[in-house]
Coordinates of C-alpha atoms in Angstrom, one line a residue:
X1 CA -12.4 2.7 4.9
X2 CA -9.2 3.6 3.4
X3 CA -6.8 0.8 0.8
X4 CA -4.9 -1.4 2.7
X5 CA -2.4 -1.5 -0.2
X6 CA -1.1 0.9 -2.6
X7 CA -1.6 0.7 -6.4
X8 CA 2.0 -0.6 -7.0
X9 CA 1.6 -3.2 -4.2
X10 CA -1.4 -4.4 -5.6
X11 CA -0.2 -4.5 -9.1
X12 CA 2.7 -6.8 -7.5
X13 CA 0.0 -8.8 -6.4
X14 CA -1.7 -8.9 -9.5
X15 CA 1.9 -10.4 -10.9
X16 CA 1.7 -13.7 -8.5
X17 CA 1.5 -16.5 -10.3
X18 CA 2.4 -20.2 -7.6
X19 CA -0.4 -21.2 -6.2
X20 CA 1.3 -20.8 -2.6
X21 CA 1.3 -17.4 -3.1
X22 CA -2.1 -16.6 -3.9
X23 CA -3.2 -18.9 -1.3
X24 CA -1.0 -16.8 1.3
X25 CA -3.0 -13.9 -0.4
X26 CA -6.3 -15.1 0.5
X27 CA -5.6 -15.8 4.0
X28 CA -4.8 -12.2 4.0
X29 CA -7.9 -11.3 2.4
X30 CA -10.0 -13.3 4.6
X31 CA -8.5 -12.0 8.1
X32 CA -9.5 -8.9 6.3
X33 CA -13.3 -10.0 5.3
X34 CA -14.1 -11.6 9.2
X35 CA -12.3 -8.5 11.0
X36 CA -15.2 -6.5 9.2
X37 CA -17.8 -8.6 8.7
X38 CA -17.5 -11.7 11.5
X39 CA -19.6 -14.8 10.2
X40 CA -22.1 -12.6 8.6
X41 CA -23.4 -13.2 5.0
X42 CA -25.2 -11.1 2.7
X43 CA -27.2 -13.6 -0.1
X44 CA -28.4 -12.0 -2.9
X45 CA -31.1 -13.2 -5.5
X46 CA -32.1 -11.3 -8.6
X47 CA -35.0 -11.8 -11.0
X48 CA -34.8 -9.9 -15.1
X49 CA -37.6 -8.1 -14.9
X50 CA -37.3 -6.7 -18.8
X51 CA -34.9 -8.5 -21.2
X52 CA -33.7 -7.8 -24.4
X53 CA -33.6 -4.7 -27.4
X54 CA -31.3 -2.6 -25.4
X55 CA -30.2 0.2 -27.8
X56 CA -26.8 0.5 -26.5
X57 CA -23.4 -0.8 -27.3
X58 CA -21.9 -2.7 -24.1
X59 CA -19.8 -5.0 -25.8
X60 CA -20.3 -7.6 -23.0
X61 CA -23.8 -8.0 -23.5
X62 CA -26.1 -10.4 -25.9
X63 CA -29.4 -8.0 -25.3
X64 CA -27.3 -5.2 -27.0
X65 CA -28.6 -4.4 -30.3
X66 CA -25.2 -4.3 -31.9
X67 CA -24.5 -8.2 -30.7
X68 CA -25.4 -10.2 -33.5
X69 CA -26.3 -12.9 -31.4
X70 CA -29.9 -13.7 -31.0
X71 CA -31.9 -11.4 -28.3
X72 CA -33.4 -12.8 -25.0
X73 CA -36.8 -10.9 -24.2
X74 CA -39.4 -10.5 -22.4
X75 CA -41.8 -7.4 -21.8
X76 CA -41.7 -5.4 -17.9
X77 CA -43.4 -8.4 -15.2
X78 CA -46.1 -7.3 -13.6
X79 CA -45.7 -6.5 -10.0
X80 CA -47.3 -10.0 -9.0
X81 CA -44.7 -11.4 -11.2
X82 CA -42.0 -10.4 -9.2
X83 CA -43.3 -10.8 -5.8
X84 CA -43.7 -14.7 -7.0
X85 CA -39.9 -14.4 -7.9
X86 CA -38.8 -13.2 -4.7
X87 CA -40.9 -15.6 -2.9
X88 CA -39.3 -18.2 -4.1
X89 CA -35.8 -16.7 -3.5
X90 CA -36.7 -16.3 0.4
X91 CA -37.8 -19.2 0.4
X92 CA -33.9 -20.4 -0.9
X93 CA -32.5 -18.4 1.7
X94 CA -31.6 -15.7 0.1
X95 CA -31.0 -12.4 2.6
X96 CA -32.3 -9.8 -0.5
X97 CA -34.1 -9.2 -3.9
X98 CA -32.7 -7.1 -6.9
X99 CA -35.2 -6.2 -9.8
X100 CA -32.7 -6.0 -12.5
X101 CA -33.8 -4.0 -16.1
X102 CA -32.0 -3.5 -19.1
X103 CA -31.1 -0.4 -21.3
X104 CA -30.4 3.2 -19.6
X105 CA -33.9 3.9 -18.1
X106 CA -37.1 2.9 -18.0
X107 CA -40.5 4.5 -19.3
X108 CA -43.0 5.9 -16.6
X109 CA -44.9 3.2 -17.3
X110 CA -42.4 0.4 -16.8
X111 CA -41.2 2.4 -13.9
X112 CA -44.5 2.6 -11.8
X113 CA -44.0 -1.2 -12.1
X114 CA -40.8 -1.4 -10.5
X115 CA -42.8 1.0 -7.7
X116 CA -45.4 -1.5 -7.1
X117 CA -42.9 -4.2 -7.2
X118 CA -40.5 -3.1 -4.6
X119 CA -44.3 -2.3 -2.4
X120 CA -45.1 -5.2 -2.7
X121 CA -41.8 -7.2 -1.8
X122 CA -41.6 -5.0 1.1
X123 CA -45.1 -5.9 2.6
X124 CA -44.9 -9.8 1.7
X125 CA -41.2 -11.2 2.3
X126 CA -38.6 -10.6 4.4
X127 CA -36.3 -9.8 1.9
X128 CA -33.8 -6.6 1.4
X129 CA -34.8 -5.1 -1.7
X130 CA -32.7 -3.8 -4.6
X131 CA -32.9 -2.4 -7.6
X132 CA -30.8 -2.0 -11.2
X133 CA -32.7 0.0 -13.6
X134 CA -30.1 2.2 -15.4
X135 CA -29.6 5.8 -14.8
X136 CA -32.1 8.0 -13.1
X137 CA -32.3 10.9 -11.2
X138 CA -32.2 12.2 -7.7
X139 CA -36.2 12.2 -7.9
X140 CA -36.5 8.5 -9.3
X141 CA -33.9 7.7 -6.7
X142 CA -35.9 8.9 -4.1
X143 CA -39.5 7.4 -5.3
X144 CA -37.4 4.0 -5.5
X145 CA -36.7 4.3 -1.8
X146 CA -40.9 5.9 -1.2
X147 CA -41.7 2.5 -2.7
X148 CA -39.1 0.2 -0.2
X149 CA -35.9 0.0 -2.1
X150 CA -33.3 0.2 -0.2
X151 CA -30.2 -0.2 -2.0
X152 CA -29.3 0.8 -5.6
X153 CA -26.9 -1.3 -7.6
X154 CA -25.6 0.6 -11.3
X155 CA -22.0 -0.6 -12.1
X156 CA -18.9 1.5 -13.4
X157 CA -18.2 -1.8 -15.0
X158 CA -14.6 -1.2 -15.7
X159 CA -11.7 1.0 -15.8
X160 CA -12.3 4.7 -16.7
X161 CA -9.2 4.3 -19.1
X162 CA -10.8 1.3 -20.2
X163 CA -14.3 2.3 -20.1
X164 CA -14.7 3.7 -24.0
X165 CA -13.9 0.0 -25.3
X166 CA -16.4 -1.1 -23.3
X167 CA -19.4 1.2 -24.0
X168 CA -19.7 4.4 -26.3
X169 CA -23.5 4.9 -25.7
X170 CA -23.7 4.4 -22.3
X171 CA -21.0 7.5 -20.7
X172 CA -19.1 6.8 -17.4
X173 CA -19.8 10.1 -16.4
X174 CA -23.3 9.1 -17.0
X175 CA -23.3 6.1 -14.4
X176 CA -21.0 8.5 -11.6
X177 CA -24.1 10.7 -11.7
X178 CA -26.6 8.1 -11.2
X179 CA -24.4 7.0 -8.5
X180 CA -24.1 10.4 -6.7
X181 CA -28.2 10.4 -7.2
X182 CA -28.9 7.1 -5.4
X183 CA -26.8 8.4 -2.7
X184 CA -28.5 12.0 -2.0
X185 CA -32.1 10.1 -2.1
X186 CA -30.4 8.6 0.9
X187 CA -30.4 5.1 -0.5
X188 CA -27.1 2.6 0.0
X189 CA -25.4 1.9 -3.1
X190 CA -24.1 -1.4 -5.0
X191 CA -20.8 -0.7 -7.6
X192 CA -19.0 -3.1 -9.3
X193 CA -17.8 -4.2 -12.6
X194 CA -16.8 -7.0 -15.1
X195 CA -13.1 -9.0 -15.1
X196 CA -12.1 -10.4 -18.4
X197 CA -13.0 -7.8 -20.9
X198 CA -9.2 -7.3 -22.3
X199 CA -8.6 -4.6 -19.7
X200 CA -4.8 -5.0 -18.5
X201 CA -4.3 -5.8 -14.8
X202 CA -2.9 -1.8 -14.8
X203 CA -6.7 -1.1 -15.6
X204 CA -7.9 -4.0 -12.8
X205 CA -6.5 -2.7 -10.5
X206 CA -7.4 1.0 -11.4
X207 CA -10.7 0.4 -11.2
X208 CA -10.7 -1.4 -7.7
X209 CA -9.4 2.3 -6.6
X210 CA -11.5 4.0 -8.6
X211 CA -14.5 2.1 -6.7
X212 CA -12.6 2.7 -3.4
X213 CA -13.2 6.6 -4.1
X214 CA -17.0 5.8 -5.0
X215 CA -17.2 4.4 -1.6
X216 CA -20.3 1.7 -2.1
X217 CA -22.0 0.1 -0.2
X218 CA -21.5 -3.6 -1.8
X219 CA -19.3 -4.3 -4.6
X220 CA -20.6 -7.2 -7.1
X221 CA -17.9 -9.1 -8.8
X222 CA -19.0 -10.2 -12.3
X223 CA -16.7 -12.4 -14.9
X224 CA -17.1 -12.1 -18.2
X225 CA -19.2 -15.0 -19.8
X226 CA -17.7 -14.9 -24.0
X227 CA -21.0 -14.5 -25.7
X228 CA -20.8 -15.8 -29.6
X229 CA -21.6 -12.4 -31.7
X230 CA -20.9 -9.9 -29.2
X231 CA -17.6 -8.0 -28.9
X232 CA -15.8 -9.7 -26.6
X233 CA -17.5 -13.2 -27.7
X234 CA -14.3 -14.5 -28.7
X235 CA -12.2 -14.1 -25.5
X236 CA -11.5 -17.4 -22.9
X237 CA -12.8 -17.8 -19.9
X238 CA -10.2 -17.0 -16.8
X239 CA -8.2 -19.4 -15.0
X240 CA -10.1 -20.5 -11.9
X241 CA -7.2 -18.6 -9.7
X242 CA -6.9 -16.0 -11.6
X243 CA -10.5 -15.3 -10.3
X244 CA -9.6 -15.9 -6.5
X245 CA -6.2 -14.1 -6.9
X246 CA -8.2 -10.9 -7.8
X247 CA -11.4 -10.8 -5.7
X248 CA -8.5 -11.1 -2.8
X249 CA -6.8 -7.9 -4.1
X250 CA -10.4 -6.0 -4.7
X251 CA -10.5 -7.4 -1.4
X252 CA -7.9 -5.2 0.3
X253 CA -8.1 -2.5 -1.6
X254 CA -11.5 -2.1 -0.5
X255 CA -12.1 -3.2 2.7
X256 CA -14.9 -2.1 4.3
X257 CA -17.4 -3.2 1.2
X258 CA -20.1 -5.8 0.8
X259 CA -18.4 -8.3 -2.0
X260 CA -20.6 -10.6 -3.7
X261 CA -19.7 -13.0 -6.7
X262 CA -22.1 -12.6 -9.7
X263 CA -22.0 -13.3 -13.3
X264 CA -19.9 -15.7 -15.0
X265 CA -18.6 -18.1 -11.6
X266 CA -20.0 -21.0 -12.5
X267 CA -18.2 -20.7 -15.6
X268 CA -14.9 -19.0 -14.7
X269 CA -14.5 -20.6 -11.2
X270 CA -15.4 -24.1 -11.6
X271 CA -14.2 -26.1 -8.3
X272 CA -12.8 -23.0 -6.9
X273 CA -15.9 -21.1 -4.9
X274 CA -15.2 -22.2 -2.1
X275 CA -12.1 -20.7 -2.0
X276 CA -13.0 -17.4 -4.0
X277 CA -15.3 -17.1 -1.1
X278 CA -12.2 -16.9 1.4
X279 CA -10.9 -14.5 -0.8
X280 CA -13.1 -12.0 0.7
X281 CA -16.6 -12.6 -0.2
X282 CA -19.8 -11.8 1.7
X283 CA -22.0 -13.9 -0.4
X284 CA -23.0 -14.4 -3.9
X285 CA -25.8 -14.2 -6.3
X286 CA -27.8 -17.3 -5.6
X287 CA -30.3 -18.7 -8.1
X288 CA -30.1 -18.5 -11.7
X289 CA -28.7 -14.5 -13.2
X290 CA -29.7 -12.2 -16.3
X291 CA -29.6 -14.6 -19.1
X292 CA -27.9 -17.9 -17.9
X293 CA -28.3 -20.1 -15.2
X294 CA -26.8 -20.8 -11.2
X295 CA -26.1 -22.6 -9.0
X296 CA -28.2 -24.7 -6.8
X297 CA -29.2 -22.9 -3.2
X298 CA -27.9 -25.4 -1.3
X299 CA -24.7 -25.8 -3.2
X300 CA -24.5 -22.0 -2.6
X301 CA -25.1 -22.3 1.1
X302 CA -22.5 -24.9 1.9
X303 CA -20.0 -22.8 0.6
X304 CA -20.0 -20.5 3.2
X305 CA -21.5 -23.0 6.0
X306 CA -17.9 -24.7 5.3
X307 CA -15.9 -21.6 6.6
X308 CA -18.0 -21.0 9.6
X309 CA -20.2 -19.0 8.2
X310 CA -23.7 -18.0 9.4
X311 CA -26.2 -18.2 5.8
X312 CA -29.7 -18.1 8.6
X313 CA -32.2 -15.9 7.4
X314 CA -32.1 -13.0 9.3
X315 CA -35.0 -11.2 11.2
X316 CA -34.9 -7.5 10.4
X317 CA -34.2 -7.5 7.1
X318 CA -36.9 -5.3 6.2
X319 CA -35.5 -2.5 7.8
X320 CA -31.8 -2.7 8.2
X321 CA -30.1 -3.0 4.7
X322 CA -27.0 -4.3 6.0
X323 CA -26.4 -7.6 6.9
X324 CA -27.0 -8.3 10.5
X325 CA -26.4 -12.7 11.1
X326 CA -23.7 -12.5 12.7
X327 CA -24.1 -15.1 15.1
X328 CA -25.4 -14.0 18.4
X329 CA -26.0 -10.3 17.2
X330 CA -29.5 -10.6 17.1
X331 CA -31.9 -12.0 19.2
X332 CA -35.1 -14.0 18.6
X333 CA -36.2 -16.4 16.0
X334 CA -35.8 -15.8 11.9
X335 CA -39.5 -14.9 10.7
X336 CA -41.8 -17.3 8.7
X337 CA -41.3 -17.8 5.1
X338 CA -43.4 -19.1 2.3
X339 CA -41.7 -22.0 2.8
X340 CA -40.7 -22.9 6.0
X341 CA -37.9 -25.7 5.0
X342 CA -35.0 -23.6 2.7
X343 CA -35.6 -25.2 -0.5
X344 CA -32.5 -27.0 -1.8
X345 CA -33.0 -27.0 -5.8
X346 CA -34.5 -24.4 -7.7
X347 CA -36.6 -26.8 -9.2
X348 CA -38.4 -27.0 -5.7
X349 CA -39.9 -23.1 -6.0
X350 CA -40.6 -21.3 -9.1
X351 CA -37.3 -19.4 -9.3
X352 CA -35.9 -16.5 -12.3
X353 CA -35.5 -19.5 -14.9
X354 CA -34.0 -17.8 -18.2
X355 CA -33.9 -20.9 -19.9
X356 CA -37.7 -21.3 -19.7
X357 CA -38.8 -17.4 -19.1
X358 CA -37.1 -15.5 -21.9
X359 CA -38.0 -15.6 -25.7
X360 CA -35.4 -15.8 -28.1
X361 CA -35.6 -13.6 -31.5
X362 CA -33.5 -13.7 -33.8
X363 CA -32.0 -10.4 -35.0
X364 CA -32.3 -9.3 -38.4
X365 CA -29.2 -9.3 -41.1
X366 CA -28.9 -5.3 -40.3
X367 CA -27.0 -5.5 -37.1
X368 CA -25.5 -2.5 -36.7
X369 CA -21.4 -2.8 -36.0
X370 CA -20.0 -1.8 -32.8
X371 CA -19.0 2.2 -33.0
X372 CA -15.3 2.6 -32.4
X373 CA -13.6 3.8 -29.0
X374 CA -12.8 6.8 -30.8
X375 CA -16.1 7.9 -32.1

């Protein structure tokens, strides 16, 4: 589905600053979201699979070995691990399951895995199942979907103009290809990026077209969290509507995409999800995410319950990736769960917990310094 606004109208957009206007914005943004989607939702839960000693440079991230900033780890789960992980996220209502690794790719080791994983998902839960394991090829692509994946997610993460302050190791043409892989295996694909990482709104708004020509599937919106000892760690959180301003111009600018709010809401956003969430979103990440903690599920829920919209589990998922709760567009009841009751607080189901799963090292004095843009 083509832009509904051009770069320069969007970049006029990206100028409003009263509050009136932005809110006029997001009515237009959320005529846009139910026109396309109705009251459906699309929930998403994730659990970090393998954390920590990344070798590359993304300036965003703590796991990087160039942040000198303590690393998070934890070796590949075993495939029973994650099943227990997306257990309890059906059981919070979530509609699907990302297994989420770091660094560019994974060994065949901690790739078979993933495989068993994803197997295992499939024949136990309900649940859509995802995966974000770093570049791979056509082949990988296609075991992934073998196994039960069903969508891929890999990230442009910003701006192609912006892109070499972002990462040097990790190439943009690099993540394109991975992209054009997970679509010839035949799998749906999941592109998005970060706000917030010094990028001018030229560059937002770039990007947002630059993902309209990518075409995905879903499109996660993540906000930059300032980590302490990694390259951006010194930069402010954004303004509350700042954040809904912008998902409602990624919102017209492409259409026809999943949005879901990721990283960094509960810290950027504040009392303002419910709102961001007329700006055009489809759902969010529920639970807790990589390295720091969410929301409560019910919190989560309410959010979109409040504008009419249907969160109820839905009864094909494990064979139509798309969300399909639109009310009345299916018929029968929602299947069994491990948990019959949606569980309200994470406490209530053993849920991705960073702050009790991951180890913290400390890095040695050698931290290597960020390489330059230009090298």
């Amino acid at each position: 589905m083509p832009p509904l606004i051009t770069q320069a109208e969007a970049l006029e957009l990206g100028h409003l600053t009263e509050p009136a206007d932005i809110e006029a914005l997001v009515e237009r943004a959320w005529e846009v979201r139910t026109e396309n989607f109705g009251d459906s939702t699309d929930m998403c839960s994730l659990v970090n699979a393998k954390s920590g000693g990344c070798a590359e440079d993304c300036g965003f991230c703590a796991q990087s070995r160039f942040a000198d900033a303590d690393t998070v780890m934890h070796a590949m789960m075993e495939p029973e691990q994650i099943l227990e992980h997306a257990k309890a996220a059906e059981a919070a209502g979530a509609h699907r399951f990302c297994m989420v690794t770091q660094g560019q790719g994974l060994s065949k080791k901690d790739f078979q895995k993933i495989l068993e994983g994803a197997e295992l998902v499939a024949e136990k839960t309900n649940l859509k199942r995802c995966a974000s394991i770093g570049h791979m090829s056509t082949e990988r692509a296609k075991a992934l979907k073998d196994a039960g994946i069903q969508r891929v997610h890999h990230n442009v993460e910003s701006a192609r103009s912006y892109y070499p302050e972002v990462s040097t190791t990790v190439r943009y043409e690099g993540r394109l290809r991975t992209i054009q892989a997970v679509k010839e295996a035949g799998l749906e694909t999941c592109v998005g990026g970060i706000l917030n990482l010094g990028e001018t709104e030229e560059q937002r708004v770039e990007m947002a077209f630059e993902l309209s020509e990518i075409n995905p599937t879903s499109v996660p919106i993540n906000l930059l969290i300032p980590k302490k000892g990694t390259k951006f760690g010194e930069r402010e959180v954004m303004e509350p509507m700042e954040v809904v301003k912008w998902i409602a111009i990624f919102r017209l600018i492409i259409p026809g995409a999943l949005f879901r709010l990721c990283g960094g809401r509960v810290e950027n956003l504040g009392e303002l999800h419910g709102l961001a969430v007329k700006a055009g979103l489809n759902g969010v990440m529920m639970g807790n995410f990589l390295t720091t903690l969410g929301a409560e599920p019910a919190d989560d829920r309410a959010m979109f319950e409040e504008l009419g919209l249907n969160v109820a589990r839905q009864p094909d998922n494990g064979s139509n990736p798309r969300p399909d709760n639109r009310s009345g567009w299916l018929e029968g009841d929602s299947p069994a769960t491990p948990m019959e009751a949606l569980i309200d607080h994470q406490d209530e189901a053993p849920m991705w917990d960073p702050s009790t799963q991951l180890r913290v090292v400390k890095k040695d004095k050698r931290t290597p310094k960020y390489p330059t843009a230009a090298a």
